[in-house]
Amino acid sequence: MSYRIISKLVDFLPPEFLHFLFLNSLKLRFFKKKKRFENLQTNVCGMSLDNPVGLAAGFDKNAEAISGIFDLGFGFVELGTVTPMPQKGNAKPRVFKIPEFEAVIQRLGFNNLGIENFVRNLKKFKKKKNNFIGVNIGKNKNSSNSFEDYSLLYGIAKDYADYITINVSSPNTPGLRDLQKKENINELVKNLPSKKKKPTFVKISPDLEEKELDDICDIALENNKIDGLIVTNTTISRPLLTTRPIKNSWKVDEAGGLSGPPLRKLNNKIIKKVYSRTKGKLIIVGVGGISSGKDVFEKISLGCNLVQLYTSLIYQGPNLVLDILSELSYLLEKHKIENINNLIGTNIKL
Ligand SMILES: Cc1cc2nc3c(=O)[nH]c(=O)nc-3n(C[C@H](O)[C@H](O)[C@H](O)COP(=O)(O)O)c2cc1C
């Protein structure tokens, strides 16, 4: 039976419980889908990757199922968001599926077991060649000093990660997105430990004003502690959700961040702006609404070096990554592009 049929049959179960089941099936190494595509191999930050498609933050917040995630065919994995102390997150229900659009609205609020548990799990992971791992860090909701939270997490995580993502863009932690402001992001980055630095990315929101986006691009260009931008987190806007819900499992005005296909166009618009302002001098990781190889092709041609996805994995299941990679590899051949790196920023339209 296909994953889509199974997921329709169990759709009455709470999304967070289904996520728990999926994560645990990955821990048990149920799926082995890995396949190499010559034309998708890429290099970033001095590491070679089997392909440029990664798992976005939020799926494995506690670094529990890393090997199982790589089994799905991902070229890299971003773990977290992890905070210094464990925290429960917002009250349930807080994840809402929007089946009509294969989208999700959620307001989890960095529920996670804290950095101590995270590192314990990460130490157990047997790293193989080409396993590129990012750690996404965030502040505790009740933190008295946000900058200290990031500095502490960075200092610990850098010994285990290939790159670190500074998450200042989740809409579900009050005040977090203010850290994207010029003076705050400068202060935050200044406070990071500089010894044995790791490639560092800042994850931005799709809801930034034009000026704020320009500022953050300029800061990233000027500050040699920042190597790239992850574009983007979920949106508090509600693009394309124009119809009335067919199912009453969600409301248009449900608070939280929207992800999945309705985010794609807004996300691509931001990627375009970031690329035109930074002109290949920064690494751009594109994330928002990817559900096919064509979507990946589009983002890389707009200027991304790497891409990530999350929501489509919920709807399409364990075969998704291999389907995407096969389609992407075929599209490159069709357009006579020898390697995925040659697609970056070409603006080729499909
Ligand atoms: C259930 C869920 C939880 C998420 N948790 C996090 C998180 O902890 N940290 C983070 O930076 N982004 C988080 N995100 C955002 C994703 O990493 C990604 O930026 C966003 O969902 C857009 O990609 P997508 O459309 O492929 O899902 C979460 C997304 C979802 C759907």
PDB file of C-alpha atoms in Angstrom, residues 84-309:
ATOM      1  CA  PRO A  84      20.218  25.377  26.254  1.00  0.00           C
ATOM      2  CA  MET A  85      17.608  24.006  28.665  1.00  0.00           C
ATOM      3  CA  PRO A  86      14.846  21.488  27.879  1.00  0.00           C
ATOM      4  CA  GLN A  87      11.468  23.104  27.266  1.00  0.00           C
ATOM      5  CA  LYS A  88       7.964  21.841  26.570  1.00  0.00           C
ATOM      6  CA  GLY A  89       6.918  24.350  23.922  1.00  0.00           C
ATOM      7  CA  ASN A  90       3.414  25.753  23.490  1.00  0.00           C
ATOM      8  CA  ALA A  91       0.164  24.111  24.585  1.00  0.00           C
ATOM      9  CA  LYS A  92      -1.291  21.356  22.367  1.00  0.00           C
ATOM     10  CA  PRO A  93      -2.824  21.178  19.817  1.00  0.00           C
ATOM     11  CA  ARG A  94      -0.111  23.159  18.053  1.00  0.00           C
ATOM     12  CA  VAL A  95       0.406  21.400  14.711  1.00  0.00           C
ATOM     13  CA  PHE A  96      -2.354  21.628  12.093  1.00  0.00           C
ATOM     14  CA  LYS A  97      -2.302  19.824   8.765  1.00  0.00           C
ATOM     15  CA  ILE A  98      -3.868  21.559   5.777  1.00  0.00           C
ATOM     16  CA  PRO A  99      -4.433  18.580   3.477  1.00  0.00           C
ATOM     17  CA  GLU A 100      -6.031  20.665   0.710  1.00  0.00           C
ATOM     18  CA  PHE A 101      -2.645  22.349   0.121  1.00  0.00           C
ATOM     19  CA  GLU A 102      -0.350  19.699   1.577  1.00  0.00           C
ATOM     20  CA  ALA A 103       0.716  22.432   3.990  1.00  0.00           C
ATOM     21  CA  VAL A 104       1.122  22.787   7.759  1.00  0.00           C
ATOM     22  CA  ILE A 105       0.536  25.535  10.313  1.00  0.00           C
ATOM     23  CA  GLN A 106       2.402  24.978  13.565  1.00  0.00           C
ATOM     24  CA  ARG A 107       3.311  26.838  16.729  1.00  0.00           C
ATOM     25  CA  LEU A 108       5.460  24.254  18.493  1.00  0.00           C
ATOM     26  CA  GLY A 109       7.685  26.831  20.208  1.00  0.00           C
ATOM     27  CA  PHE A 110      11.030  24.982  20.298  1.00  0.00           C
ATOM     28  CA  ASN A 111       9.878  21.905  22.213  1.00  0.00           C
ATOM     29  CA  ASN A 112      13.102  19.960  22.790  1.00  0.00           C
ATOM     30  CA  LEU A 113      15.103  18.116  25.418  1.00  0.00           C
ATOM     31  CA  GLY A 114      17.959  20.616  25.645  1.00  0.00           C
ATOM     32  CA  ILE A 115      21.602  20.669  24.537  1.00  0.00           C
ATOM     33  CA  GLU A 116      22.900  18.121  27.057  1.00  0.00           C
ATOM     34  CA  ASN A 117      20.640  15.351  25.772  1.00  0.00           C
ATOM     35  CA  PHE A 118      21.234  16.520  22.181  1.00  0.00           C
ATOM     36  CA  VAL A 119      25.014  16.147  22.449  1.00  0.00           C
ATOM     37  CA  ARG A 120      24.660  12.754  24.144  1.00  0.00           C
ATOM     38  CA  ASN A 121      22.657  11.558  21.115  1.00  0.00           C
ATOM     39  CA  LEU A 122      24.982  13.160  18.605  1.00  0.00           C
ATOM     40  CA  LYS A 123      27.985  11.432  20.165  1.00  0.00           C
ATOM     41  CA  LYS A 124      26.330   8.050  19.518  1.00  0.00           C
ATOM     42  CA  PHE A 125      26.009   8.743  15.788  1.00  0.00           C
ATOM     43  CA  LYS A 126      28.609   6.943  13.677  1.00  0.00           C
ATOM     44  CA  LYS A 127      29.519   9.515  11.087  1.00  0.00           C
ATOM     45  CA  LYS A 128      30.224   8.262   7.579  1.00  0.00           C
ATOM     46  CA  LYS A 129      32.022   9.979   4.717  1.00  0.00           C
ATOM     47  CA  ASN A 130      29.875  12.689   3.143  1.00  0.00           C
ATOM     48  CA  ASN A 131      27.520  12.933   6.165  1.00  0.00           C
ATOM     49  CA  PHE A 132      27.142  16.723   6.378  1.00  0.00           C
ATOM     50  CA  ILE A 133      25.417  17.686   9.628  1.00  0.00           C
ATOM     51  CA  GLY A 134      24.103  21.052  10.738  1.00  0.00           C
ATOM     52  CA  VAL A 135      22.977  22.019  14.226  1.00  0.00           C
ATOM     53  CA  ASN A 136      20.262  24.655  14.459  1.00  0.00           C
ATOM     54  CA  ILE A 137      20.390  26.632  17.715  1.00  0.00           C
ATOM     55  CA  GLY A 138      17.786  28.829  19.412  1.00  0.00           C
ATOM     56  CA  LYS A 139      17.193  30.614  22.683  1.00  0.00           C
ATOM     57  CA  ASN A 140      15.008  29.381  25.525  1.00  0.00           C
ATOM     58  CA  LYS A 141      11.645  31.084  25.800  1.00  0.00           C
ATOM     59  CA  ASN A 142      12.394  32.336  29.327  1.00  0.00           C
ATOM     60  CA  SER A 143      16.019  33.171  28.737  1.00  0.00           C
ATOM     61  CA  SER A 144      17.237  36.307  30.499  1.00  0.00           C
ATOM     62  CA  ASN A 145      20.048  36.861  27.968  1.00  0.00           C
ATOM     63  CA  SER A 146      19.473  35.706  24.389  1.00  0.00           C
ATOM     64  CA  PHE A 147      23.033  36.429  23.281  1.00  0.00           C
ATOM     65  CA  GLU A 148      24.426  34.213  26.029  1.00  0.00           C
ATOM     66  CA  ASP A 149      22.133  31.364  24.971  1.00  0.00           C
ATOM     67  CA  TYR A 150      23.466  31.464  21.409  1.00  0.00           C
ATOM     68  CA  SER A 151      27.055  31.829  22.513  1.00  0.00           C
ATOM     69  CA  LEU A 152      26.780  28.883  24.904  1.00  0.00           C
ATOM     70  CA  LEU A 153      25.067  26.643  22.336  1.00  0.00           C
ATOM     71  CA  TYR A 154      27.531  27.587  19.615  1.00  0.00           C
ATOM     72  CA  GLY A 155      30.485  26.791  21.867  1.00  0.00           C
ATOM     73  CA  ILE A 156      29.132  23.317  22.590  1.00  0.00           C
ATOM     74  CA  ALA A 157      27.674  22.419  19.177  1.00  0.00           C
ATOM     75  CA  LYS A 158      30.663  23.454  17.061  1.00  0.00           C
ATOM     76  CA  ASP A 159      32.631  20.391  18.161  1.00  0.00           C
ATOM     77  CA  TYR A 160      29.985  18.037  16.741  1.00  0.00           C
ATOM     78  CA  ALA A 161      28.568  19.876  13.755  1.00  0.00           C
ATOM     79  CA  ASP A 162      29.789  20.563  10.215  1.00  0.00           C
ATOM     80  CA  TYR A 163      27.863  23.821  10.299  1.00  0.00           C
ATOM     81  CA  ILE A 164      25.795  25.807  12.767  1.00  0.00           C
ATOM     82  CA  THR A 165      22.552  27.616  12.032  1.00  0.00           C
ATOM     83  CA  ILE A 166      21.628  30.631  14.111  1.00  0.00           C
ATOM     84  CA  ASN A 167      17.853  30.491  14.209  1.00  0.00           C
ATOM     85  CA  VAL A 168      16.427  33.981  14.706  1.00  0.00           C
ATOM     86  CA  SER A 169      13.334  33.500  12.596  1.00  0.00           C
ATOM     87  CA  SER A 170      10.885  31.053  14.173  1.00  0.00           C
ATOM     88  CA  PRO A 171       7.601  32.884  14.684  1.00  0.00           C
ATOM     89  CA  ASN A 172       6.638  30.892  17.778  1.00  0.00           C
ATOM     90  CA  THR A 173       9.080  32.223  20.382  1.00  0.00           C
ATOM     91  CA  PRO A 174       8.086  35.724  21.488  1.00  0.00           C
ATOM     92  CA  GLY A 175      10.708  38.343  20.549  1.00  0.00           C
ATOM     93  CA  LEU A 176      12.947  35.886  18.671  1.00  0.00           C
ATOM     94  CA  ARG A 177      12.514  37.498  15.282  1.00  0.00           C
ATOM     95  CA  ASP A 178      13.608  40.890  16.680  1.00  0.00           C
ATOM     96  CA  LEU A 179      17.085  39.369  16.837  1.00  0.00           C
ATOM     97  CA  GLN A 180      17.170  39.746  13.039  1.00  0.00           C
ATOM     98  CA  LYS A 181      17.389  43.539  13.486  1.00  0.00           C
ATOM     99  CA  LYS A 182      20.711  45.037  12.447  1.00  0.00           C
ATOM    100  CA  GLU A 183      22.004  45.971  15.908  1.00  0.00           C
ATOM    101  CA  ASN A 184      20.855  42.687  17.478  1.00  0.00           C
ATOM    102  CA  ILE A 185      22.261  40.324  14.870  1.00  0.00           C
ATOM    103  CA  ASN A 186      25.578  42.185  14.970  1.00  0.00           C
ATOM    104  CA  GLU A 187      25.719  41.886  18.750  1.00  0.00           C
ATOM    105  CA  LEU A 188      24.681  38.230  18.637  1.00  0.00           C
ATOM    106  CA  VAL A 189      27.364  37.284  16.126  1.00  0.00           C
ATOM    107  CA  LYS A 190      29.994  39.373  17.936  1.00  0.00           C
ATOM    108  CA  ASN A 191      29.328  37.332  21.065  1.00  0.00           C
ATOM    109  CA  LEU A 192      29.886  33.944  19.403  1.00  0.00           C
ATOM    110  CA  PRO A 193      33.088  32.169  20.401  1.00  0.00           C
ATOM    111  CA  SER A 194      35.594  32.605  17.582  1.00  0.00           C
ATOM    112  CA  LYS A 195      37.987  29.768  18.410  1.00  0.00           C
ATOM    113  CA  LYS A 196      37.710  26.769  16.050  1.00  0.00           C
ATOM    114  CA  LYS A 197      34.820  28.423  14.244  1.00  0.00           C
ATOM    115  CA  LYS A 198      32.478  26.286  12.098  1.00  0.00           C
ATOM    116  CA  PRO A 199      30.667  27.394   8.925  1.00  0.00           C
ATOM    117  CA  THR A 200      27.850  29.531  10.262  1.00  0.00           C
ATOM    118  CA  PHE A 201      24.494  30.263   8.666  1.00  0.00           C
ATOM    119  CA  VAL A 202      21.726  32.598   9.799  1.00  0.00           C
ATOM    120  CA  LYS A 203      18.160  31.403   9.181  1.00  0.00           C
ATOM    121  CA  ILE A 204      15.879  34.251   8.175  1.00  0.00           C
ATOM    122  CA  SER A 205      12.143  34.828   8.039  1.00  0.00           C
ATOM    123  CA  PRO A 206      10.148  35.276   4.835  1.00  0.00           C
ATOM    124  CA  ASP A 207       8.253  38.101   6.529  1.00  0.00           C
ATOM    125  CA  LEU A 208      11.124  40.617   6.719  1.00  0.00           C
ATOM    126  CA  GLU A 209      10.590  44.106   5.334  1.00  0.00           C
ATOM    127  CA  GLU A 210      12.671  44.943   2.255  1.00  0.00           C
ATOM    128  CA  LYS A 211      15.037  47.153   4.286  1.00  0.00           C
ATOM    129  CA  GLU A 212      15.499  44.506   6.987  1.00  0.00           C
ATOM    130  CA  LEU A 213      16.337  41.919   4.331  1.00  0.00           C
ATOM    131  CA  ASP A 214      18.900  44.230   2.728  1.00  0.00           C
ATOM    132  CA  ASP A 215      20.440  44.903   6.137  1.00  0.00           C
ATOM    133  CA  ILE A 216      20.792  41.249   6.996  1.00  0.00           C
ATOM    134  CA  CYS A 217      22.377  40.508   3.595  1.00  0.00           C
ATOM    135  CA  ASP A 218      24.865  43.359   4.121  1.00  0.00           C
ATOM    136  CA  ILE A 219      25.719  42.215   7.629  1.00  0.00           C
ATOM    137  CA  ALA A 220      26.301  38.666   6.402  1.00  0.00           C
ATOM    138  CA  LEU A 221      28.548  39.982   3.622  1.00  0.00           C
ATOM    139  CA  GLU A 222      30.541  42.229   5.940  1.00  0.00           C
ATOM    140  CA  ASN A 223      30.848  39.909   8.913  1.00  0.00           C
ATOM    141  CA  ASN A 224      33.338  37.143   8.322  1.00  0.00           C
ATOM    142  CA  LYS A 225      31.738  35.032  11.040  1.00  0.00           C
ATOM    143  CA  ILE A 226      28.692  34.473   8.789  1.00  0.00           C
ATOM    144  CA  ASP A 227      29.113  32.164   5.800  1.00  0.00           C
ATOM    145  CA  GLY A 228      25.589  31.973   4.508  1.00  0.00           C
ATOM    146  CA  LEU A 229      21.854  32.415   4.922  1.00  0.00           C
ATOM    147  CA  ILE A 230      19.118  29.833   5.260  1.00  0.00           C
ATOM    148  CA  VAL A 231      16.197  31.249   3.349  1.00  0.00           C
ATOM    149  CA  THR A 232      13.592  30.861   4.914  1.00  0.00           C
ATOM    150  CA  ASN A 233      11.686  29.820   7.989  1.00  0.00           C
ATOM    151  CA  THR A 234       7.875  29.526   8.034  1.00  0.00           C
ATOM    152  CA  THR A 235       5.644  32.556   7.381  1.00  0.00           C
ATOM    153  CA  ILE A 236       3.057  34.217   9.586  1.00  0.00           C
ATOM    154  CA  SER A 237       1.339  35.435   6.409  1.00  0.00           C
ATOM    155  CA  ARG A 238      -1.232  33.209   4.764  1.00  0.00           C
ATOM    156  CA  PRO A 239      -0.429  33.211   1.026  1.00  0.00           C
ATOM    157  CA  LEU A 240      -2.787  31.249  -1.205  1.00  0.00           C
ATOM    158  CA  LEU A 241      -4.973  29.930   1.604  1.00  0.00           C
ATOM    159  CA  THR A 242      -7.917  31.574  -0.071  1.00  0.00           C
ATOM    160  CA  THR A 243     -10.452  28.776  -0.060  1.00  0.00           C
ATOM    161  CA  ARG A 244     -12.478  27.762   2.957  1.00  0.00           C
ATOM    162  CA  PRO A 245     -11.120  24.644   4.631  1.00  0.00           C
ATOM    163  CA  ILE A 246     -12.690  21.453   3.283  1.00  0.00           C
ATOM    164  CA  LYS A 247     -11.739  19.680   6.442  1.00  0.00           C
ATOM    165  CA  ASN A 248     -12.323  21.456   9.725  1.00  0.00           C
ATOM    166  CA  SER A 249      -8.940  20.423  11.115  1.00  0.00           C
ATOM    167  CA  TRP A 250      -7.509  23.938  10.584  1.00  0.00           C
ATOM    168  CA  LYS A 251      -8.517  27.592  10.422  1.00  0.00           C
ATOM    169  CA  VAL A 252      -6.957  30.285   8.214  1.00  0.00           C
ATOM    170  CA  ASP A 253      -6.414  32.419  11.315  1.00  0.00           C
ATOM    171  CA  GLU A 254      -4.757  29.645  13.331  1.00  0.00           C
ATOM    172  CA  ALA A 255      -1.672  31.242  14.909  1.00  0.00           C
ATOM    173  CA  GLY A 256       1.745  29.916  13.882  1.00  0.00           C
ATOM    174  CA  GLY A 257       4.092  29.477  10.951  1.00  0.00           C
ATOM    175  CA  LEU A 258       2.866  28.229   7.593  1.00  0.00           C
ATOM    176  CA  SER A 259       5.006  25.809   5.551  1.00  0.00           C
ATOM    177  CA  GLY A 260       4.634  23.704   2.437  1.00  0.00           C
ATOM    178  CA  PRO A 261       3.626  24.600  -1.156  1.00  0.00           C
ATOM    179  CA  PRO A 262       1.761  27.839  -0.288  1.00  0.00           C
ATOM    180  CA  LEU A 263       5.112  29.232   0.953  1.00  0.00           C
ATOM    181  CA  ARG A 264       7.005  28.407  -2.252  1.00  0.00           C
ATOM    182  CA  LYS A 265       6.453  31.574  -4.289  1.00  0.00           C
ATOM    183  CA  LEU A 266       7.089  33.947  -1.380  1.00  0.00           C
ATOM    184  CA  ASN A 267      10.219  31.965  -0.535  1.00  0.00           C
ATOM    185  CA  ASN A 268      11.504  32.074  -4.114  1.00  0.00           C
ATOM    186  CA  LYS A 269      10.989  35.834  -4.164  1.00  0.00           C
ATOM    187  CA  ILE A 270      13.241  36.201  -1.104  1.00  0.00           C
ATOM    188  CA  ILE A 271      15.874  33.833  -2.548  1.00  0.00           C
ATOM    189  CA  LYS A 272      15.961  35.960  -5.703  1.00  0.00           C
ATOM    190  CA  LYS A 273      16.466  39.157  -3.681  1.00  0.00           C
ATOM    191  CA  VAL A 274      19.149  37.620  -1.472  1.00  0.00           C
ATOM    192  CA  TYR A 275      21.056  36.271  -4.490  1.00  0.00           C
ATOM    193  CA  SER A 276      20.910  39.538  -6.387  1.00  0.00           C
ATOM    194  CA  ARG A 277      22.226  41.399  -3.325  1.00  0.00           C
ATOM    195  CA  THR A 278      24.956  38.903  -2.404  1.00  0.00           C
ATOM    196  CA  LYS A 279      25.944  37.762  -5.934  1.00  0.00           C
ATOM    197  CA  GLY A 280      27.335  34.351  -5.037  1.00  0.00           C
ATOM    198  CA  LYS A 281      29.506  35.638  -2.176  1.00  0.00           C
ATOM    199  CA  LEU A 282      27.382  33.874   0.435  1.00  0.00           C
ATOM    200  CA  ILE A 283      26.102  30.327   0.632  1.00  0.00           C
ATOM    201  CA  ILE A 284      22.341  30.306   0.191  1.00  0.00           C
ATOM    202  CA  VAL A 285      20.306  27.387   1.482  1.00  0.00           C
ATOM    203  CA  GLY A 286      16.812  27.578   0.025  1.00  0.00           C
ATOM    204  CA  VAL A 287      13.929  26.121   2.010  1.00  0.00           C
ATOM    205  CA  GLY A 288      10.192  26.633   1.592  1.00  0.00           C
ATOM    206  CA  GLY A 289       7.587  24.639  -0.285  1.00  0.00           C
ATOM    207  CA  ILE A 290       9.770  22.085  -2.068  1.00  0.00           C
ATOM    208  CA  SER A 291       7.821  18.984  -3.033  1.00  0.00           C
ATOM    209  CA  SER A 292       9.422  17.865  -6.319  1.00  0.00           C
ATOM    210  CA  GLY A 293      12.675  17.766  -8.288  1.00  0.00           C
ATOM    211  CA  LYS A 294      11.338  20.654 -10.341  1.00  0.00           C
ATOM    212  CA  ASP A 295      11.012  22.784  -7.185  1.00  0.00           C
ATOM    213  CA  VAL A 296      14.643  22.038  -6.299  1.00  0.00           C
ATOM    214  CA  PHE A 297      15.793  22.891  -9.839  1.00  0.00           C
ATOM    215  CA  GLU A 298      13.926  26.202  -9.587  1.00  0.00           C
ATOM    216  CA  LYS A 299      15.545  27.229  -6.274  1.00  0.00           C
ATOM    217  CA  ILE A 300      19.071  26.284  -7.352  1.00  0.00           C
ATOM    218  CA  SER A 301      18.662  28.118 -10.636  1.00  0.00           C
ATOM    219  CA  LEU A 302      17.593  31.174  -8.562  1.00  0.00           C
ATOM    220  CA  GLY A 303      20.919  31.083  -6.719  1.00  0.00           C
ATOM    221  CA  CYS A 304      20.805  28.474  -3.951  1.00  0.00           C
ATOM    222  CA  ASN A 305      23.845  26.284  -3.293  1.00  0.00           C
ATOM    223  CA  LEU A 306      21.803  23.844  -1.227  1.00  0.00           C
ATOM    224  CA  VAL A 307      18.132  23.283  -0.459  1.00  0.00           C
ATOM    225  CA  GLN A 308      16.127  21.751   2.370  1.00  0.00           C
ATOM    226  CA  LEU A 309      12.605  20.458   2.855  1.00  0.00           C
TER     227      LEU A 309
END
